[in-house]
Short mmCIF file of C-alpha atoms in Angstrom, two decimals:
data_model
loop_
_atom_site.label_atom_id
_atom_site.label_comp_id
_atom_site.label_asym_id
_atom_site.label_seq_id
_atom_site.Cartn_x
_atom_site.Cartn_y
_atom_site.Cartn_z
CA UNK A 175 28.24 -26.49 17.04
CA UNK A 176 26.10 -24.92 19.88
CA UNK A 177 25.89 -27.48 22.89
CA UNK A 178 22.32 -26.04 23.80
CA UNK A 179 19.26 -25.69 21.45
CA UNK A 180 18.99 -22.31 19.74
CA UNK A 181 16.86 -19.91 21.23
CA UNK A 182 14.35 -19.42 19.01
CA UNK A 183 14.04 -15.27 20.59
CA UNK A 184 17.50 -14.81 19.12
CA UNK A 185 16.44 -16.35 16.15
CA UNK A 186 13.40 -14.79 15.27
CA UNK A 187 15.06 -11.71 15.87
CA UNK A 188 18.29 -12.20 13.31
CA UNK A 189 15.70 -13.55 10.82
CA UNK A 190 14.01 -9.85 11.35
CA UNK A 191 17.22 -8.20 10.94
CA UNK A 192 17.91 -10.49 7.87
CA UNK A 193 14.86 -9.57 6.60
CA UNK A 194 15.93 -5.66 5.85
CA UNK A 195 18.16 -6.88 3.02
CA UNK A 196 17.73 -5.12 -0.33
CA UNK A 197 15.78 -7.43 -3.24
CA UNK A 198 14.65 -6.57 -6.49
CA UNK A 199 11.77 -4.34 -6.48
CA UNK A 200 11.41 -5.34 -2.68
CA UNK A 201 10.29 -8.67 -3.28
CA UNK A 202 11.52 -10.18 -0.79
CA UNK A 203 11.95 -13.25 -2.38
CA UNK A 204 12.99 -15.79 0.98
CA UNK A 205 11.49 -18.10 3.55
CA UNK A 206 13.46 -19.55 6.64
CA UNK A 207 13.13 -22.23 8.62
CA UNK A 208 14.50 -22.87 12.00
CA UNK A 209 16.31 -26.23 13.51
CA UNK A 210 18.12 -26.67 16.65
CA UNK A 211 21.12 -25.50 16.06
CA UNK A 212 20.75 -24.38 12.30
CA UNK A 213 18.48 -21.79 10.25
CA UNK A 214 17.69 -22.74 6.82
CA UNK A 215 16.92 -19.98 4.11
CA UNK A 216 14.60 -21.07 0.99
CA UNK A 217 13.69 -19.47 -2.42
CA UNK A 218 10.33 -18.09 -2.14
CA UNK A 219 8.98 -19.12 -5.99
CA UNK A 220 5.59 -17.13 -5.61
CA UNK A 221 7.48 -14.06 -4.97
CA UNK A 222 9.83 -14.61 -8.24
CA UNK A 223 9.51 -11.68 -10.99
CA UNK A 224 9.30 -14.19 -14.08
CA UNK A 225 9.85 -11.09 -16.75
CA UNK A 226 12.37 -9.17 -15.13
CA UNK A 227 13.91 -11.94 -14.12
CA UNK A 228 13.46 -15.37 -16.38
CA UNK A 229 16.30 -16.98 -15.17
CA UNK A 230 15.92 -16.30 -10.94
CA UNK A 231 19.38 -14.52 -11.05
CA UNK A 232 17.57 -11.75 -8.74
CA UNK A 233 15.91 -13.81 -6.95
CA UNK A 234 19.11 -15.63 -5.63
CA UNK A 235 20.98 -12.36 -5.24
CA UNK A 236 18.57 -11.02 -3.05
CA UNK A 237 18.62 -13.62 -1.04
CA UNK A 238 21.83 -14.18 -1.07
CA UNK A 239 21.95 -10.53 0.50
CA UNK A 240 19.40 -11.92 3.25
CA UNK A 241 21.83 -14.99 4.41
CA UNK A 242 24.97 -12.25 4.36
CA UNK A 243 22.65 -9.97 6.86
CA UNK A 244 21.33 -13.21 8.64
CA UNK A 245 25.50 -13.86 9.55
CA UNK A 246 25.94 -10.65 10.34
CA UNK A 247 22.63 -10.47 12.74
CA UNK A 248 23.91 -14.24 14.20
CA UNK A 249 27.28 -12.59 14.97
CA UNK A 250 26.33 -9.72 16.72
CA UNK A 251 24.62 -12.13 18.86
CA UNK A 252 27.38 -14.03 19.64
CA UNK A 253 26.69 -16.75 16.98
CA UNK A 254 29.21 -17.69 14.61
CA UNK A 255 28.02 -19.61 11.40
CA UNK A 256 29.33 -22.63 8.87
CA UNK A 257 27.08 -21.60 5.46
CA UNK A 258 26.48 -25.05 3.58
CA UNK A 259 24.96 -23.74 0.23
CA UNK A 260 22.41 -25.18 -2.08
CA UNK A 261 23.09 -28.61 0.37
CA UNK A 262 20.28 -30.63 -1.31
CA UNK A 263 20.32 -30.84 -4.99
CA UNK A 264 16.82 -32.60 -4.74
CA UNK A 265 15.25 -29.37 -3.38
CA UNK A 266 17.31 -26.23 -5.24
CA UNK A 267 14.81 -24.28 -3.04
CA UNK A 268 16.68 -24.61 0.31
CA UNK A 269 19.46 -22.24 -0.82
CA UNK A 270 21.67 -22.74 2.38
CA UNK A 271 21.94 -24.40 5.64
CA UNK A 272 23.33 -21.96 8.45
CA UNK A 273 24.73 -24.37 10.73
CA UNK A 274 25.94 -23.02 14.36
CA UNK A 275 28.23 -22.23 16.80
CA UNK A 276 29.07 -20.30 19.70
CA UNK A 277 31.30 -16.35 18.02
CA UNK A 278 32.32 -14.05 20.02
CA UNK A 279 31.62 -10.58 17.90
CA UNK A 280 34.21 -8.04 17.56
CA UNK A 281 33.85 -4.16 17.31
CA UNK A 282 33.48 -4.38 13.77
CA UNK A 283 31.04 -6.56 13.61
CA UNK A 284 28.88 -5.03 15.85
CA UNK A 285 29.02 -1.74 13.74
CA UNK A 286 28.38 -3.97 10.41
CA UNK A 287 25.18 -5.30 12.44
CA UNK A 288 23.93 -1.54 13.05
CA UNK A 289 24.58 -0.48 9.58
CA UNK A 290 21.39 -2.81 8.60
CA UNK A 291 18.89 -0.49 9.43
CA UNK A 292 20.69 1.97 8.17
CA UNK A 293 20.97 0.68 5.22
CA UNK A 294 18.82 1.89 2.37
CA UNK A 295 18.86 2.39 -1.55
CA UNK A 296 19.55 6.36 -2.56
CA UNK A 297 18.35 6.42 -6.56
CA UNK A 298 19.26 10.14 -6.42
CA UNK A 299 22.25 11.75 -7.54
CA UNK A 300 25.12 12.19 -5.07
CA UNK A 301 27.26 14.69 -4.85
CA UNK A 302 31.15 15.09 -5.86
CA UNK A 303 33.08 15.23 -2.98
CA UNK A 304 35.50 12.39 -3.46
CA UNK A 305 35.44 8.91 -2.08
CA UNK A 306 38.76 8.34 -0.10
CA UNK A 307 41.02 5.37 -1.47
CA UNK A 308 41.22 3.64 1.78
CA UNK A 309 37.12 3.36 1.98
CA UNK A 310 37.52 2.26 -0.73
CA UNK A 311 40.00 -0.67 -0.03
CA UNK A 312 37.79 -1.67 2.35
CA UNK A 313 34.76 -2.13 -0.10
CA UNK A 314 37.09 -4.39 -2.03
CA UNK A 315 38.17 -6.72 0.91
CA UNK A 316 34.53 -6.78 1.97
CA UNK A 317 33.85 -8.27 -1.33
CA UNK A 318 36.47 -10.32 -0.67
CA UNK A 319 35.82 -11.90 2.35
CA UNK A 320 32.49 -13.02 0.89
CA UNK A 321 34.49 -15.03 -2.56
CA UNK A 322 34.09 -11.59 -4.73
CA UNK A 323 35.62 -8.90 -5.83
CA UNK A 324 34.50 -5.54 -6.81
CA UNK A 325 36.14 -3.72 -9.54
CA UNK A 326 35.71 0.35 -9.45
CA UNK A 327 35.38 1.82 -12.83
CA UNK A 328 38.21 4.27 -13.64
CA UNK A 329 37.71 6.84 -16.39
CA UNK A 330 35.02 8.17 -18.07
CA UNK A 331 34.89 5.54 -21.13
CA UNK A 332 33.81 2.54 -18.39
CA UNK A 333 31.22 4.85 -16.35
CA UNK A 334 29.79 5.73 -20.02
CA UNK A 335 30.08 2.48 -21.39
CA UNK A 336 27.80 1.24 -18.36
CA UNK A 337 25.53 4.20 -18.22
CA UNK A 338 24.68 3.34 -22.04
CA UNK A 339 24.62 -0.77 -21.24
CA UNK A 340 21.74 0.69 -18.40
CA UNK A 341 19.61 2.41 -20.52
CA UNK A 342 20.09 0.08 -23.17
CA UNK A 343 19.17 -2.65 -21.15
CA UNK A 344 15.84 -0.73 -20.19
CA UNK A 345 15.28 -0.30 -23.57
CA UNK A 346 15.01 -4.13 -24.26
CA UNK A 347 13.09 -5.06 -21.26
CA UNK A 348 10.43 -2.38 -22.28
CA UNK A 349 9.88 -4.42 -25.13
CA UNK A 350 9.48 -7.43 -22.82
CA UNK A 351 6.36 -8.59 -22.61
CA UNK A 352 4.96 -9.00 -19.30
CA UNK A 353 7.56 -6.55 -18.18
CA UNK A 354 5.83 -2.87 -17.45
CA UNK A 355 2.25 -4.57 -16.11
CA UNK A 356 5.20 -6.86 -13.39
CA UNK A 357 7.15 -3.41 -12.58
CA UNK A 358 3.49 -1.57 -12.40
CA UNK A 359 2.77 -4.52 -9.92
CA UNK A 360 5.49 -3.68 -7.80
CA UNK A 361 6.37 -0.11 -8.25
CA UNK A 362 4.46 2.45 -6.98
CA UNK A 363 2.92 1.93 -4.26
CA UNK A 364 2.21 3.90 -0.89
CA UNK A 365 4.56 4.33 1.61
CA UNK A 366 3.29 2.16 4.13
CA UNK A 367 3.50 -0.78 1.95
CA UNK A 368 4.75 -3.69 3.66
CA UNK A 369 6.50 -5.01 -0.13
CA UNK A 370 7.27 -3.52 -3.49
CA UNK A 371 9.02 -0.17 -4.22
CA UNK A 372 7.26 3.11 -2.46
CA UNK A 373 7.06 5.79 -5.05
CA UNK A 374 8.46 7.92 -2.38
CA UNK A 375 11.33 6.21 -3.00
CA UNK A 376 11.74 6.70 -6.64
CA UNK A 377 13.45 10.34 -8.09
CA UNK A 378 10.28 12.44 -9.85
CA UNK A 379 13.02 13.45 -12.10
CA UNK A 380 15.75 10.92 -12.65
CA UNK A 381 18.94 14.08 -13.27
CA UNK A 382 21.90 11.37 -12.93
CA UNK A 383 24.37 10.44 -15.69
CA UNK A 384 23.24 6.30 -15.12
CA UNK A 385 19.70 5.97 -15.54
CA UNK A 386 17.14 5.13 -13.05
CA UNK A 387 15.06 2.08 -13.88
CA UNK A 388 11.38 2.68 -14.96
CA UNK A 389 9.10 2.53 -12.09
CA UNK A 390 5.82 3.09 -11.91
CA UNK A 391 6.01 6.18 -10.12
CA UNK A 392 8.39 8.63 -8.81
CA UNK A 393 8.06 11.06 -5.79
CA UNK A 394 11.17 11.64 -4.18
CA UNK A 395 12.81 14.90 -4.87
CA UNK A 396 16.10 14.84 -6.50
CA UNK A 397 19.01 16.03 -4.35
CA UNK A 398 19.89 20.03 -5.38
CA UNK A 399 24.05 20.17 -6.70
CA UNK A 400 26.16 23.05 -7.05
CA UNK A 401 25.83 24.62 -10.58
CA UNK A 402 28.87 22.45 -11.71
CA UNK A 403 28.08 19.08 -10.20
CA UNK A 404 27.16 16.55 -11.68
CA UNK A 405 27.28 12.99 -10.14
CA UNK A 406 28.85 11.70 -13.75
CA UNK A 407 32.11 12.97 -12.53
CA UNK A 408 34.96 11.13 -12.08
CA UNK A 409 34.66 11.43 -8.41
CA UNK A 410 31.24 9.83 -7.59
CA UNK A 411 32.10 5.82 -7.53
CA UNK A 412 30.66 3.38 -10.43
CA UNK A 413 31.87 -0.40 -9.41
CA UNK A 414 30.83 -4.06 -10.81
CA UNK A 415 30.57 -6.82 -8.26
CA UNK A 416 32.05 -10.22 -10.22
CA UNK A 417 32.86 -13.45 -8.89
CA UNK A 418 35.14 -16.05 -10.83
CA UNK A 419 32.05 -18.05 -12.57
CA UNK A 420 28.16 -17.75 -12.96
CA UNK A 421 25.91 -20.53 -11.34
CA UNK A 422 23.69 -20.49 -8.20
CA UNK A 423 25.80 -21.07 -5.90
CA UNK A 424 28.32 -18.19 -7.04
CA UNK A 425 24.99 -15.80 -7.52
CA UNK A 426 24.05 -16.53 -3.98
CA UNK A 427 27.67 -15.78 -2.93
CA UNK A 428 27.35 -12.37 -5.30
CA UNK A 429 24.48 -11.63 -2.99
CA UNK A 430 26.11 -11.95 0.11
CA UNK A 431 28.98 -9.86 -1.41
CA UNK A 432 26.61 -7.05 -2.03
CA UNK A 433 25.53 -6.71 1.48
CA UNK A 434 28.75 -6.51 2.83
CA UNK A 435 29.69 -4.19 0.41
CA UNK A 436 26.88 -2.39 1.14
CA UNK A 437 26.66 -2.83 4.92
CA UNK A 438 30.25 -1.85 4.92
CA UNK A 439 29.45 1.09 2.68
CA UNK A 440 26.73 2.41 5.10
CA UNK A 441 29.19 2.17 7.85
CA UNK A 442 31.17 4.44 6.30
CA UNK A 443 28.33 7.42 5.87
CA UNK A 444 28.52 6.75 1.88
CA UNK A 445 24.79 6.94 0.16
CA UNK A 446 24.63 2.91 -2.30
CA UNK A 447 22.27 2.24 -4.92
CA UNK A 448 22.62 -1.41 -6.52
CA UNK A 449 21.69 -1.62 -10.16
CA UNK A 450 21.13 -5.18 -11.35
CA UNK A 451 18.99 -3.56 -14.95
CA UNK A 452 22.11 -4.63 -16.60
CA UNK A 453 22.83 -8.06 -15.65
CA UNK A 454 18.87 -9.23 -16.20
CA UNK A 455 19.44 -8.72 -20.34
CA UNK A 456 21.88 -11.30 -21.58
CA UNK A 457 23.26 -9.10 -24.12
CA UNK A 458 24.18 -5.94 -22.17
CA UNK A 459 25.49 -8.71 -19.23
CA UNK A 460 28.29 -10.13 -21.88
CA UNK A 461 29.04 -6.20 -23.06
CA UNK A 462 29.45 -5.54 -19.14
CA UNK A 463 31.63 -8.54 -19.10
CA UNK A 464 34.37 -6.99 -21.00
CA UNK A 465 34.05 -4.32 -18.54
CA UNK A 466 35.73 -6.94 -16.26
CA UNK A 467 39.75 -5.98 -16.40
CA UNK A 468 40.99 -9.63 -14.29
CA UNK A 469 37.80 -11.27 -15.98
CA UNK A 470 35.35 -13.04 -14.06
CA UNK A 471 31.25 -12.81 -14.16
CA UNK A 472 29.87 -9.64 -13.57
CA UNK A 473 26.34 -9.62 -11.00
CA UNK A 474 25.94 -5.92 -9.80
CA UNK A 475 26.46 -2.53 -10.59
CA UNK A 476 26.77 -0.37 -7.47
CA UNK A 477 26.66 3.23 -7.62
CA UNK A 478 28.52 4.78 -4.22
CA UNK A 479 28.73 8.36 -3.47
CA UNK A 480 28.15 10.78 -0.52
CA UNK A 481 24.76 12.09 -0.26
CA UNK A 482 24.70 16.32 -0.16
CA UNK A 483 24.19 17.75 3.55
CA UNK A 484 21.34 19.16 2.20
CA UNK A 485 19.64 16.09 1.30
CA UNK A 486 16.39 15.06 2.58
CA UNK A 487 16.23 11.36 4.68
CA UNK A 488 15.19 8.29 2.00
CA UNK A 489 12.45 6.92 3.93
CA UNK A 490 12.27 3.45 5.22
CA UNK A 491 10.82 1.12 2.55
CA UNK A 492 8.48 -1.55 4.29
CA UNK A 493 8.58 -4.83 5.10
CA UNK A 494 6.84 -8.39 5.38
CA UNK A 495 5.62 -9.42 8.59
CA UNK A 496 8.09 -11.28 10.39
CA UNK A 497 5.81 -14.84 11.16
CA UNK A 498 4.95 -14.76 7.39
CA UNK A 499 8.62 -15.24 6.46
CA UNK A 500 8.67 -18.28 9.18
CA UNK A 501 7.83 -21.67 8.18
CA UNK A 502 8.07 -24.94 10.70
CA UNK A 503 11.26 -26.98 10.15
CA UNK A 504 8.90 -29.31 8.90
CA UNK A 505 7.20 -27.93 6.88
CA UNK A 506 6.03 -29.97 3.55
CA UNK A 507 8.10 -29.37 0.36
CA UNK A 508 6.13 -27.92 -2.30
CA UNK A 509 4.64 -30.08 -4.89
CA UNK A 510 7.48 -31.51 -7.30
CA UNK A 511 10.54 -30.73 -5.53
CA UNK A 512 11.94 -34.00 -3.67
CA UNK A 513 10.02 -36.20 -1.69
#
């Protein structure tokens, strides 16, 4: 544990930096709170997506993404952490603890820490120069290290089979109710939006083999291939993020797995797009199960690829002030959850 209070500087500034994490439809779905020695991270209910997602899977994976980028912030800062999650089962809102202690960040790190605003969601297609195997070992121990593993799809049956289980998927949820007016909500919107999905951000024309998800607008121009690309070739990366069972605590851990997948990914100069369509229908989520070769429950599609030279930036998608993602330590719990 730290032998001096935590200085509240360093953690305002992690908790900025944690902040950038991807969410779905850039909810940002969190709300911290800061102790002594400790930051606490909370589900943010008023920011949940109850049609897309019913059962808060989302919601936890995003933040679950936040508390990975929150370690990885800490670190950087010469922080190490001890992660105590879901440590109060009278208030499932306070998702983890983040106790403490003096780290001493290595070269690694500090590159995972710069990768986060870097980071950034490319819905375009991506060209076909190859992945190479040992980036892609690394992707795998990142999931690893966070109690995951990620499983790349080989051969075109899989990559179909989970381009169909997209669209099919998008195909119930339009029949949702509730669903389009909640993705019109949060889809859309200008670029300086401070939440929700820019529609400069979203492919005017949607070319790839996997299908985009229906926003409510699309901008962004499509990346220009060579007359025989296509980014449905073997050589563009399709991979499912599992972890050994399906509760909260192992979809918060999913989350953290995706940003170090991610963050590692970015490192690397490779272009990510997470696709979660899938796992918010229960029937194409079982179908993607048998996907699974060593089992497990499947969370997250991510698409990984290399971006073409030619390709224009993806701009920065906004976000939340930082004070309004700040509560006091203590704070009052909201009405029905503990005393």
């Amino acid at each position: 544990m730290l032998t001096t209070h935590l200085d509240r500087t360093t953690a305002r500034a992690a908790i900025a930096l944690a902040n950038r994490a991807p969410s779905v439809h850039n909810s940002q779905p969190w709300r911290w709170r800061i102790g002594d020695d400790s930051v606490h991270l909370f589900a943010d209910p008023g920011r949940a997506l109850p049609a897309t997602d019913p059962d808060g899977r989302d919601l936890r994976y995003s933040c679950g993404a936040a508390l990975h980028h929150l370690r990885v912030a800490l670190l950087a800062a010469g922080l190490g952490s001890t992660v105590h999650r879901l440590p109060d089962p009278h208030h499932p809102e306070h998702l983890a603890a983040v106790e403490l202690a003096h780290g001493r960040p290595m070269p690694p790190d500090l590159a995972l820490a710069q990768a986060i605003e870097r980071r950034h969601s490319d819905r375009r297609v991506f060209s076909t120069w190859p992945v190479p195997p040992e980036f892609l070992e690394e992707l795998r121990d990142a999931a690893d290290g966070q109690g995951a593993q990620l499983q790349v799809l080989e051969g075109s049956a899989q990559r179909d089979l989970v381009a169909r289980l997209v669209e099919h998927a998008g195909v119930e949820q339009a029949l949702t109710p509730g669903l389009a007016q909640e993705t019109a909500t949060w889809t859309g919107r200008s670029r300086g939006a401070r939440e929700g999905v820019p529609a400069a951000n979203v492919p005017g024309s949607p070319d790839g083999v996997v299908p985009v998800r229906h926003f409510g607008a699309g901008e962004q121009g499509q990346n220009a291939l060579g007359e025989e690309e296509s980014d449905g070739t073997v050589l563009a990366v399709l991979a499912v993020l599992a972890t050994p069972a399906d509760d909260p605590v192992e979809q918060l851990r999913a989350g953290e797995a995706l940003s170090a997948v991610l963050l590692t990914a970015t490192r690397q100069g490779l272009a990510t797009d997470p696709i979660s369509q899938p796992l918010e229908v229960p029937e194409t989520r079982a179908r993607l199960r048998d996907v699974l070769a060593d089992g497990g429950e499947p969370h997250m599609v991510v698409r990984l690829g290399w971006a073409p030279i030619s390709a224009e930036p993806v701009p920065r998608t906004g976000r939340r002030p930082l004070a309004d993602t700040i509560e006091p330590l203590d704070h009052p719990w909201p009405p029905g959850q503990g005393s």
